[in-house]
Every structure is written in structure tokens, then in C-alpha cells.
Tab-separated table of C-alpha atoms in Angstrom:
chain	number	residue	atom	x	y	z
A	171	UNK	CA	94.337	54.330	103.021
A	172	UNK	CA	97.352	56.258	101.753
A	173	UNK	CA	100.235	56.552	104.646
A	174	UNK	CA	101.133	60.031	105.717
A	175	UNK	CA	104.841	60.934	106.933
A	176	UNK	CA	105.811	63.545	109.484
A	177	UNK	CA	102.266	64.668	110.129
A	178	UNK	CA	103.536	66.215	113.400
A	179	UNK	CA	100.190	66.215	115.387
A	180	UNK	CA	98.175	68.113	112.574
A	181	UNK	CA	94.689	68.482	113.684
A	182	UNK	CA	91.648	67.078	111.696
A	183	UNK	CA	91.330	69.252	108.381
A	184	UNK	CA	88.505	68.380	105.924
A	185	UNK	CA	88.756	69.449	102.329
A	186	UNK	CA	85.298	69.249	100.651
A	187	UNK	CA	85.256	68.529	96.902
A	188	UNK	CA	82.295	68.582	94.588
A	189	UNK	CA	82.535	64.574	94.123
A	190	UNK	CA	84.680	63.566	97.305
A	191	UNK	CA	85.826	64.277	100.874
A	192	UNK	CA	89.448	64.126	102.038
A	193	UNK	CA	89.877	64.158	105.650
A	194	UNK	CA	93.430	64.486	106.975
A	195	UNK	CA	93.488	63.176	110.344
A	196	UNK	CA	96.750	62.197	112.447
A	197	UNK	CA	96.894	58.642	110.513
A	198	UNK	CA	95.788	59.134	107.003
A	199	UNK	CA	93.601	60.158	104.127
A	200	UNK	CA	89.989	58.966	104.603
A	201	UNK	CA	87.416	58.498	101.842
A	202	UNK	CA	89.871	58.925	99.135
A	203	UNK	CA	88.043	58.747	95.599
A	204	UNK	CA	88.632	59.455	92.105
A	205	UNK	CA	87.692	62.575	89.869
A	206	UNK	CA	88.302	65.253	92.514
A	207	UNK	CA	87.722	69.124	91.680
A	208	UNK	CA	89.063	72.060	93.538
A	209	UNK	CA	89.037	71.956	97.271
A	210	UNK	CA	86.885	74.424	99.142
A	211	UNK	CA	88.492	76.501	101.988
A	212	UNK	CA	89.221	74.974	105.230
A	213	UNK	CA	91.059	75.815	108.393
A	214	UNK	CA	94.783	75.797	108.122
A	215	UNK	CA	97.421	73.954	109.813
A	216	UNK	CA	99.813	75.946	111.907
A	217	UNK	CA	103.657	75.531	112.917
A	218	UNK	CA	104.920	78.089	115.731
A	219	UNK	CA	108.370	79.327	115.118
A	220	UNK	CA	108.709	79.568	118.928
A	221	UNK	CA	108.403	75.632	119.236
A	222	UNK	CA	111.717	75.471	117.055
A	223	UNK	CA	113.574	78.024	119.263
A	224	UNK	CA	112.859	81.497	117.735
A	225	UNK	CA	113.263	84.259	120.383
A	226	UNK	CA	112.145	87.762	119.413
A	227	UNK	CA	114.546	89.699	121.735
A	228	UNK	CA	116.241	91.851	119.080
A	229	UNK	CA	119.637	89.935	119.601
A	230	UNK	CA	119.239	86.371	119.145
A	231	UNK	CA	119.798	84.854	115.879
A	232	UNK	CA	116.634	82.911	115.024
A	233	UNK	CA	117.371	82.133	111.486
A	234	UNK	CA	117.775	78.309	112.049
A	235	UNK	CA	114.431	78.331	113.992
A	236	UNK	CA	112.700	79.921	111.197
A	237	UNK	CA	114.107	77.700	108.619
A	238	UNK	CA	113.424	74.432	110.529
A	239	UNK	CA	109.726	75.617	111.043
A	240	UNK	CA	109.405	76.345	107.454
A	241	UNK	CA	110.965	72.805	106.503
A	242	UNK	CA	108.527	71.449	109.006
A	243	UNK	CA	105.652	73.195	107.326
A	244	UNK	CA	106.789	71.817	103.744
A	245	UNK	CA	106.792	68.246	104.935
A	246	UNK	CA	103.195	68.664	106.024
A	247	UNK	CA	102.211	69.872	102.780
A	248	UNK	CA	104.033	67.119	101.070
A	249	UNK	CA	102.266	64.639	103.562
A	250	UNK	CA	99.021	65.996	102.565
A	251	UNK	CA	99.592	65.119	98.885
A	252	UNK	CA	99.826	68.920	98.218
A	253	UNK	CA	96.507	69.685	99.495
A	254	UNK	CA	96.938	71.573	102.622
A	255	UNK	CA	98.015	75.261	103.228
A	256	UNK	CA	100.468	75.425	106.310
A	257	UNK	CA	101.048	78.679	108.209
A	258	UNK	CA	104.250	79.072	109.808
A	259	UNK	CA	103.106	81.280	112.825
A	260	UNK	CA	105.207	83.989	114.199
A	261	UNK	CA	103.955	85.450	117.531
A	262	UNK	CA	104.188	89.045	118.648
A	263	UNK	CA	107.399	89.718	120.709
A	264	UNK	CA	108.863	92.237	122.925
A	265	UNK	CA	111.328	93.194	120.318
A	266	UNK	CA	112.386	92.072	116.869
A	267	UNK	CA	113.391	88.671	115.546
A	268	UNK	CA	116.784	88.430	113.912
A	269	UNK	CA	116.801	86.239	110.872
A	270	UNK	CA	118.917	85.761	107.761
A	271	UNK	CA	117.632	84.652	104.183
A	272	UNK	CA	114.628	82.732	104.099
A	273	UNK	CA	113.089	80.870	101.406
A	274	UNK	CA	109.119	80.014	101.390
A	275	UNK	CA	108.214	76.933	99.509
A	276	UNK	CA	104.857	75.976	97.876
A	277	UNK	CA	101.711	75.934	100.069
A	278	UNK	CA	103.403	77.738	102.896
A	279	UNK	CA	102.667	81.042	104.476
A	280	UNK	CA	104.581	83.103	106.918
A	281	UNK	CA	102.245	84.758	109.400
A	282	UNK	CA	102.418	87.183	112.226
A	283	UNK	CA	99.905	86.754	115.309
A	284	UNK	CA	99.297	88.799	118.319
A	285	UNK	CA	98.331	92.242	119.473
A	286	UNK	CA	100.949	93.970	117.497
A	287	UNK	CA	102.584	92.803	114.153
A	288	UNK	CA	105.801	90.971	114.733
A	289	UNK	CA	108.822	92.699	113.435
A	290	UNK	CA	111.799	90.906	111.526
A	291	UNK	CA	115.369	92.402	111.068
A	292	UNK	CA	118.049	90.862	108.900
A	293	UNK	CA	120.862	89.373	110.950
A	294	UNK	CA	123.455	90.504	108.588
A	295	UNK	CA	123.947	92.052	105.160
A	296	UNK	CA	122.192	90.063	102.380
A	297	UNK	CA	121.336	90.965	98.712
A	298	UNK	CA	117.755	89.288	98.846
A	299	UNK	CA	116.105	88.740	102.135
A	300	UNK	CA	112.701	86.747	101.806
A	301	UNK	CA	112.493	84.727	98.628
A	302	UNK	CA	109.792	82.463	97.184
A	303	UNK	CA	111.238	78.887	96.073
A	304	UNK	CA	111.578	78.690	92.143
A	305	UNK	CA	107.967	77.571	90.632
A	306	UNK	CA	106.484	77.858	94.344
A	307	UNK	CA	102.746	78.041	94.440
A	308	UNK	CA	100.158	79.457	96.799
A	309	UNK	CA	102.682	81.254	99.206
A	310	UNK	CA	101.956	84.294	101.418
A	311	UNK	CA	103.440	86.797	103.741
A	312	UNK	CA	100.806	88.406	106.237
A	313	UNK	CA	100.585	90.526	109.228
A	314	UNK	CA	104.499	91.255	109.480
A	315	UNK	CA	106.802	94.087	109.868
A	316	UNK	CA	109.864	93.776	107.707
A	317	UNK	CA	112.385	96.181	108.659
A	318	UNK	CA	115.536	95.919	105.916
A	319	UNK	CA	117.288	98.077	108.209
A	320	UNK	CA	120.071	99.136	105.864
A	321	UNK	CA	121.188	95.460	105.352
A	322	UNK	CA	119.237	94.429	102.173
A	323	UNK	CA	120.681	95.656	99.103
A	324	UNK	CA	118.098	94.372	96.290
A	325	UNK	CA	114.887	93.199	97.724
A	326	UNK	CA	113.096	92.693	101.127
A	327	UNK	CA	110.640	90.142	99.055
A	328	UNK	CA	111.387	88.513	95.857
A	329	UNK	CA	109.297	86.222	93.659
A	330	UNK	CA	111.715	83.717	92.232
A	331	UNK	CA	111.281	82.493	88.712
A	332	UNK	CA	108.169	80.774	88.091
A	333	UNK	CA	106.201	81.849	91.185
A	334	UNK	CA	102.395	81.532	91.201
A	335	UNK	CA	99.897	82.849	93.701
A	336	UNK	CA	101.824	84.902	96.068
A	337	UNK	CA	99.897	87.018	98.593
A	338	UNK	CA	101.365	89.995	100.692
A	339	UNK	CA	98.856	91.349	103.094
A	340	UNK	CA	98.688	93.479	106.044
A	341	UNK	CA	102.670	93.827	105.824
A	342	UNK	CA	104.775	96.657	106.501
A	343	UNK	CA	108.075	96.865	104.520
A	344	UNK	CA	110.547	99.803	105.580
A	345	UNK	CA	114.074	100.719	106.327
A	346	UNK	CA	114.815	101.725	109.851
A	347	UNK	CA	118.529	102.744	109.202
A	348	UNK	CA	121.310	102.734	106.675
A	349	UNK	CA	121.340	102.396	102.863
A	350	UNK	CA	117.579	101.402	101.597
A	351	UNK	CA	117.123	98.411	99.601
A	352	UNK	CA	116.639	98.978	95.926
A	353	UNK	CA	113.041	97.314	96.372
A	354	UNK	CA	110.737	96.412	98.817
A	355	UNK	CA	108.906	93.660	96.597
A	356	UNK	CA	110.605	92.450	93.439
A	357	UNK	CA	109.555	89.875	90.512
A	358	UNK	CA	111.608	87.456	88.563
A	359	UNK	CA	110.566	85.944	85.435
A	360	UNK	CA	107.496	84.027	84.980
A	361	UNK	CA	105.704	85.448	88.177
A	362	UNK	CA	101.957	85.283	88.206
A	363	UNK	CA	99.039	86.106	90.088
A	364	UNK	CA	100.975	88.518	92.617
A	365	UNK	CA	98.321	90.097	95.243
A	366	UNK	CA	99.719	92.967	97.215
A	367	UNK	CA	96.804	94.334	99.738
A	368	UNK	CA	96.503	96.495	102.761
A	369	UNK	CA	100.116	96.925	103.088
A	370	UNK	CA	102.427	99.937	104.060
A	371	UNK	CA	105.749	100.603	102.252
A	372	UNK	CA	108.314	103.197	102.539
A	373	UNK	CA	112.010	104.081	102.811
A	374	UNK	CA	112.551	101.991	99.701
A	375	UNK	CA	111.592	101.840	96.128
A	376	UNK	CA	108.514	99.966	97.129
A	377	UNK	CA	107.170	97.620	94.388
A	378	UNK	CA	109.514	96.737	91.375
A	379	UNK	CA	107.883	94.705	88.790
A	380	UNK	CA	110.453	93.460	86.297
A	381	UNK	CA	110.677	90.781	83.643
A	382	UNK	CA	107.136	89.706	82.746
A	383	UNK	CA	104.493	89.422	85.661
A	384	UNK	CA	101.338	88.590	84.823
A	385	UNK	CA	97.864	89.341	86.524
A	386	UNK	CA	99.306	91.496	89.360
A	387	UNK	CA	97.196	93.604	91.819
A	388	UNK	CA	98.208	96.237	94.308
A	389	UNK	CA	95.246	97.265	96.413
A	390	UNK	CA	94.514	99.438	99.535
A	391	UNK	CA	98.102	99.771	100.072
A	392	UNK	CA	100.013	102.946	101.393
A	393	UNK	CA	103.371	104.175	99.972
A	394	UNK	CA	105.314	106.787	102.368
A	395	UNK	CA	108.529	108.247	102.184
A	396	UNK	CA	109.498	105.844	99.306
A	397	UNK	CA	112.880	106.505	97.273
A	398	UNK	CA	112.748	107.336	93.614
A	399	UNK	CA	109.749	105.403	92.838
A	400	UNK	CA	106.668	103.809	94.599
A	401	UNK	CA	105.437	101.433	91.929
A	402	UNK	CA	107.987	100.926	89.008
A	403	UNK	CA	107.387	98.674	86.259
A	404	UNK	CA	110.294	97.971	84.168
A	405	UNK	CA	109.787	95.984	80.904
A	406	UNK	CA	111.938	95.726	77.928
A	407	UNK	CA	112.319	94.182	74.346
A	408	UNK	CA	112.328	90.718	75.994
A	409	UNK	CA	109.868	90.734	78.593
A	410	UNK	CA	106.553	92.730	79.344
A	411	UNK	CA	103.959	93.055	81.848
A	412	UNK	CA	100.611	91.741	81.254
A	413	UNK	CA	97.731	92.492	83.604
A	414	UNK	CA	98.417	95.130	86.284
A	415	UNK	CA	95.712	96.677	88.592
A	416	UNK	CA	96.854	99.398	91.096
A	417	UNK	CA	93.420	100.123	93.073
A	418	UNK	CA	92.388	102.231	95.957
A	419	UNK	CA	96.202	102.905	97.164
A	420	UNK	CA	97.553	105.909	98.844
A	421	UNK	CA	100.874	107.413	97.506
A	422	UNK	CA	102.017	110.156	99.746
A	423	UNK	CA	105.300	112.337	98.812
A	424	UNK	CA	108.648	110.632	98.451
A	425	UNK	CA	111.514	111.064	101.059
A	426	UNK	CA	113.953	113.723	100.392
A	427	UNK	CA	116.484	113.502	97.520
A	428	UNK	CA	116.264	110.998	94.792
A	429	UNK	CA	116.807	111.359	91.023
A	430	UNK	CA	113.412	110.209	89.610
A	431	UNK	CA	110.849	111.013	92.182
A	432	UNK	CA	108.001	109.299	90.283
A	433	UNK	CA	105.184	107.745	92.323
A	434	UNK	CA	103.831	105.464	89.441
A	435	UNK	CA	106.208	104.852	86.434
A	436	UNK	CA	105.086	102.236	83.942
A	437	UNK	CA	107.550	101.656	80.966
A	438	UNK	CA	107.176	99.185	77.935
A	439	UNK	CA	109.107	98.780	74.890
A	440	UNK	CA	108.059	99.655	71.500
A	441	UNK	CA	107.960	96.099	70.477
A	442	UNK	CA	106.725	94.706	73.688
A	443	UNK	CA	104.012	97.349	75.058
A	444	UNK	CA	102.828	96.769	78.369
A	445	UNK	CA	99.306	95.164	78.347
A	446	UNK	CA	96.202	95.536	80.207
A	447	UNK	CA	96.944	98.055	82.814
A	448	UNK	CA	93.966	99.416	85.045
A	449	UNK	CA	94.845	102.271	87.640
A	450	UNK	CA	91.738	103.372	89.336
A	451	UNK	CA	90.700	105.160	92.768
A	452	UNK	CA	94.053	105.914	93.907
A	453	UNK	CA	94.987	109.077	95.796
A	454	UNK	CA	98.483	110.423	94.700
A	455	UNK	CA	99.988	113.447	96.340
A	456	UNK	CA	103.221	115.060	95.628
A	457	UNK	CA	104.994	117.702	97.897
A	458	UNK	CA	103.610	120.546	96.169
A	459	UNK	CA	106.920	121.933	94.714
A	460	UNK	CA	108.560	122.118	91.043
A	461	UNK	CA	110.561	119.127	90.054
A	462	UNK	CA	113.430	121.372	89.251
A	463	UNK	CA	113.281	123.219	92.564
A	464	UNK	CA	116.722	122.958	93.769
A	465	UNK	CA	115.770	123.437	97.393
A	466	UNK	CA	112.963	121.033	97.874
A	467	UNK	CA	112.570	119.344	94.373
A	468	UNK	CA	108.983	117.916	93.801
A	469	UNK	CA	108.027	114.764	91.855
A	470	UNK	CA	107.924	114.192	88.301
A	471	UNK	CA	104.686	112.960	86.605
A	472	UNK	CA	102.548	111.529	89.386
A	473	UNK	CA	101.083	108.602	87.171
A	474	UNK	CA	103.167	107.714	84.073
A	475	UNK	CA	102.334	105.306	81.333
A	476	UNK	CA	104.873	104.633	78.554
A	477	UNK	CA	104.485	102.206	75.881
A	478	UNK	CA	101.257	100.744	77.345
A	479	UNK	CA	98.304	99.164	75.248
A	480	UNK	CA	94.855	98.548	76.473
A	481	UNK	CA	94.575	100.536	79.762
A	482	UNK	CA	92.407	102.497	82.094
A	483	UNK	CA	93.328	105.212	84.091
A	484	UNK	CA	90.182	106.365	86.070
A	485	UNK	CA	88.921	107.632	89.337
A	486	UNK	CA	92.179	108.898	90.650
A	487	UNK	CA	93.286	112.123	92.546
A	488	UNK	CA	96.590	113.645	91.724
A	489	UNK	CA	97.600	116.447	93.566
A	490	UNK	CA	100.809	118.643	94.042
A	491	UNK	CA	102.940	116.905	91.597
A	492	UNK	CA	106.204	118.789	90.519
A	493	UNK	CA	105.516	118.064	86.772
A	494	UNK	CA	102.326	116.460	85.073
A	495	UNK	CA	99.586	114.886	87.066
A	496	UNK	CA	98.891	111.977	84.613
A	497	UNK	CA	100.805	111.378	81.717
A	498	UNK	CA	100.270	108.758	78.649
A	499	UNK	CA	103.046	108.909	76.320
A	500	UNK	CA	105.999	107.189	74.073
A	501	UNK	CA	103.696	105.133	71.729
A	502	UNK	CA	100.963	104.124	74.017
A	503	UNK	CA	97.619	103.044	72.362
A	504	UNK	CA	93.823	101.910	73.015
A	505	UNK	CA	93.462	103.635	76.442
A	506	UNK	CA	90.882	105.442	78.463
A	507	UNK	CA	91.705	108.389	80.992
A	508	UNK	CA	88.400	109.178	82.525
A	509	UNK	CA	86.856	110.777	85.703
A	510	UNK	CA	90.147	111.700	87.491
A	511	UNK	CA	90.957	114.831	89.411
A	512	UNK	CA	94.178	116.415	88.727
A	513	UNK	CA	94.936	119.655	90.703
A	514	UNK	CA	97.653	121.993	91.416
A	515	UNK	CA	100.404	120.364	89.520
A	516	UNK	CA	103.259	122.198	88.082
A	517	UNK	CA	102.757	121.225	84.420
A	518	UNK	CA	99.635	120.109	82.820
A	519	UNK	CA	97.118	118.451	84.610
A	520	UNK	CA	96.810	115.315	82.006
A	521	UNK	CA	99.059	115.145	79.102
A	522	UNK	CA	98.668	112.690	76.167
A	523	UNK	CA	101.714	112.298	74.309
A	524	UNK	CA	105.002	114.313	74.863
A	525	UNK	CA	107.508	115.993	73.034
A	526	UNK	CA	109.449	113.099	72.270
A	527	UNK	CA	106.413	110.837	71.384
A	528	UNK	CA	106.463	109.517	67.741
A	529	UNK	CA	102.749	108.654	68.290
A	530	UNK	CA	100.071	108.072	70.941
A	531	UNK	CA	96.897	107.036	69.456
A	532	UNK	CA	93.255	105.970	70.330
A	533	UNK	CA	92.950	107.549	73.445
A	534	UNK	CA	89.555	108.640	75.253
A	535	UNK	CA	89.982	111.605	77.765
A	536	UNK	CA	86.487	112.149	79.397
A	537	UNK	CA	84.948	113.416	82.501
A	538	UNK	CA	88.101	114.659	83.999
A	539	UNK	CA	88.493	117.492	86.295
A	540	UNK	CA	91.855	119.516	85.781
A	541	UNK	CA	92.251	122.593	87.935
A	542	UNK	CA	94.626	125.157	88.782
A	543	UNK	CA	97.428	123.193	87.119
A	544	UNK	CA	100.740	124.945	85.507
A	545	UNK	CA	101.944	126.473	88.552
A	546	UNK	CA	105.067	128.553	88.434
A	547	UNK	CA	108.145	127.241	90.610
A	548	UNK	CA	111.635	127.743	91.370
A	549	UNK	CA	113.954	127.250	88.448
A	550	UNK	CA	110.778	126.576	86.225
A	551	UNK	CA	111.248	125.311	82.531
A	552	UNK	CA	107.505	124.629	81.957
A	553	UNK	CA	106.542	126.117	78.501
A	554	UNK	CA	103.278	128.325	78.329
A	555	UNK	CA	101.458	125.604	76.138
A	556	UNK	CA	102.003	123.009	78.822
A	557	UNK	CA	100.520	125.309	81.589
A	558	UNK	CA	97.059	123.572	80.691
A	559	UNK	CA	94.449	121.264	82.048
A	560	UNK	CA	94.593	118.883	79.332
A	561	UNK	CA	97.705	118.993	76.753
A	562	UNK	CA	97.685	116.640	73.666
A	563	UNK	CA	100.914	116.597	71.637
A	564	UNK	CA	102.273	113.901	69.353
A	565	UNK	CA	99.281	111.953	69.423
A	566	UNK	CA	96.415	110.597	66.950
A	567	UNK	CA	92.796	109.989	67.182
A	568	UNK	CA	92.276	111.500	70.660
A	569	UNK	CA	88.650	112.193	72.053
A	570	UNK	CA	88.606	115.165	74.635
A	571	UNK	CA	84.964	115.013	75.950
A	572	UNK	CA	83.001	116.327	78.747
A	573	UNK	CA	85.977	117.393	81.075
A	574	UNK	CA	86.048	120.362	83.360
A	575	UNK	CA	89.357	122.164	83.106
A	576	UNK	CA	90.041	125.602	84.416
A	577	UNK	CA	89.490	127.223	87.909
A	578	UNK	CA	86.647	128.621	89.973
A	579	UNK	CA	89.018	131.058	91.580
A	580	UNK	CA	89.546	134.743	90.671
A	581	UNK	CA	93.189	133.773	89.915
A	582	UNK	CA	94.868	130.689	88.302
A	583	UNK	CA	98.224	129.760	87.043
A	584	UNK	CA	96.406	127.466	84.729
A	585	UNK	CA	96.634	129.311	81.086
A	586	UNK	CA	94.418	127.117	79.178
A	587	UNK	CA	91.997	124.271	79.358
A	588	UNK	CA	93.171	122.315	76.322
A	589	UNK	CA	96.295	122.606	74.339
A	590	UNK	CA	97.278	120.742	71.225
A	591	UNK	CA	100.466	120.346	69.266
A	592	UNK	CA	101.630	118.075	66.393
A	593	UNK	CA	98.497	115.962	66.743
A	594	UNK	CA	95.789	114.674	64.323
A	595	UNK	CA	92.419	113.424	64.677
A	596	UNK	CA	91.722	115.384	67.980
A	597	UNK	CA	87.912	116.018	68.764
A	598	UNK	CA	87.069	118.447	71.646
A	599	UNK	CA	83.379	118.263	72.617
A	600	UNK	CA	81.343	119.013	75.726
A	601	UNK	CA	84.006	120.423	77.957
A	602	UNK	CA	83.633	123.036	80.595
A	603	UNK	CA	86.796	125.395	79.979
A	604	UNK	CA	85.916	128.503	81.911
A	605	UNK	CA	88.332	130.189	84.059
A	606	UNK	CA	91.762	129.490	82.424
A	607	UNK	CA	93.966	132.665	82.743
A	608	UNK	CA	94.357	133.009	78.940
A	609	UNK	CA	91.954	131.210	76.894
A	610	UNK	CA	90.010	127.912	76.887
A	611	UNK	CA	92.084	126.283	74.235
A	612	UNK	CA	95.499	126.665	72.528
A	613	UNK	CA	96.779	125.310	69.384
A	614	UNK	CA	100.740	125.405	68.900
């Protein structure tokens, strides 16, 4: 027997191993043996914040109750020899819970329950609101509404350095009043295995991936009314992202104003390109106005990859952007852009390279549909060569194959099917380029 402390009436929980079974009961660990492998899934222990005095009336400061419940959950984890995952349960309430900064330790989850997702509000101004503990493992936030309410300066949720295995699921992050936070979700150095799924984010720069996160996934999440960027990857000469998947998300137009207005912006550095990016099956929609429109400015490029290596952009629908639909530029290499639909954007449907790219190389562009791009907007500065379905400039070894680029209507703003400039090793084959206003191809 191994004694357990502070078990606090934890119900019997069995963790089954390939070569042993550990039964966690109120008094101890039973049948403990050597050479264990990873545990199978089991029911999770729960601690209710209301049992520690939390009140969801929109007025009461429940910070102490939340922190005490989290501390109790952490004690249970330690008492289980680190085998248990413990949920801190936050029941639905008539109003919101007001809480100050919270820290989530290893193997602890914050989970909302009830008919409606519980809402949390900051009790006062704070830089970072909910943060994982340094080097925390296997943490989560599920089924909550986090309203920064103009009181969070930096981020609603922050992964502290060394965080591994953090899940954010079925959670809404928003800003109900005042100046928005700079990020809804933010990463610090050494973050690994962040999974965001089935969430709704808006009123903020939604996801900011800085430093060197590894194996991040963003799936089935909706971004609406975001500020400047929905997903922003900002690597530099010291840190670079490795492993990013954005799949089956819906990105709606941004909030009014802002200076960048870019739904997915991924920026690496020449010496440290961002590795292994997969952007698939997303729907990205701009407001349908030109980026330079002074009255109702549109977005910049809807999906933008700069200085990336080993990437796939496939199956996305990008519509109504104020500039390019999908851009791969600034020394990116070894990538695939396939089976996307890029429609009614104010510059090119797909741009490989740019006027400032030293090179973009080894890119396959295939099976895409680029229709009715190159629209004319207020204060428009788009050159004729860029009013095209597919634009290749400053690039090397690019295959443009089996794409549909043109229009099926009697009139179209898209001047060319494929344009090329300052590029070498471009092969164009098997494309359907009918229905462009001037010509099927153009070469500067």
C-alpha cells in the first residue's frame, strides 16, 4: 500500500495498464506492480467551485474560491502519484463569475457544466488572465465563455513556458466592452501539443503563436469580429513554429478598423523558416471591399505564408478578400497549394512569390479554382498583371497544373488566367483558362 493524503472523498477510479491495474480509492493504491505502461482513459475526479464559495451573480469576487478549488485539484493529482486528471467544475449561473488571474497546474482542467456555458469576467484589469503553470502538462479549458470585457491587456489564455498538452475546447473567447486584449490565446517559449477545437473567438486578435510552439492544431473553430488578425504566427531569427494544423475552421470578416486585417498570417524568418504547416478545408471570408478602401477597408491577403518550408494549403474556400486570396511569398519553399477555391478577391486568387520576394521555390499549384478575382475597388492600386487567377513572381521551379482560372459569366474583372514575372522554371500545363477578360496567360 502507498498512503494518499488529502484525497477529499475521491470516488473509486480505475486506471488500467497493459501489465497492471491501479485502483484509486478513498484510502490508497491497490495492486501496484512494476513495469507499467500508459494508462487507459477513465472517469475523471471533479471538484466544484461552488463548494469553495464561488457565486455566479456578476458581482461577487470569486477569485479565492476558484484558486482554492484549483489548489484542491492539484493536491488530488499529487496524491494520485500524478496519474489522475482532475476537473475543476464551474456550473452554469444566472450571471457571470468574476475572477482575477488564475493558474492551471499539471493534470487539472477547468470545465463548465450545465444547460448554458458559464461565463467568466475579470474582476479587475490584468495583463494575462488565465495562465498555465510553467512546464504544466495535460491541462484543459472546456465549455466556458471567457469575456475579457476590456480588462485584459495581453491575453485571455496564456501557455506559460514549457507547457505541454493543453486543450481548449467548446469555449468562447470574446470582448464585451472596452479595449480588446492583444490576444485571446497566446503561447510562450517551449509550448508543445496545443489543441484548440470547436471554439468561437472574436473581438480580439484571436490566436497568437509566438516563440516556438510545436504541434499546434486549430480545428472546427469560428473566428468572427476579430481585430487585425485571426491567427497570427510570429516567429523570428531565434524561434520558429514547427507543426501547425488549421483545419475545418470558419473565419468571418474582421471588426471595423484595424491596420492589418489579415485572417491567417504566418511569418517566419529567413534563417528559421516555419516548418510543417497544414491549412486545410477552411472557409475564409472577407468583407468584399478593397484593402485600400478608405470608407470600409477590406482585408489583406486571406491566407498568407511567408518564409515557410514544407507546407500544404488545400481544400480551402477564400472569398471577398481585399487583396490576394492565398499568398505564398518571402523565401518560402517545398509546398503544395491544391484544390482550393479562390473567388472574388481584389487582387490575385493565388500568388506565389511577391514583388519583394528574393525567391520562392519548389511549389506545386494544382487543382485550384480561381474565379472572378482582380476586382476594382475604391482607391485601387492593383496593377493589371495582378488581376489574375494565379500570379507567379520572384519564384523558381513552380508547377501550375490542372487549375481552373477564369470566369463562366459574360463579364469578369479577372484579366488573366495565369501571370508570371521574374520567375524561372515555371511549368504551365493542363489548366482551363477560358473566360478571362484579356488573355489566358500573361508574362511580364
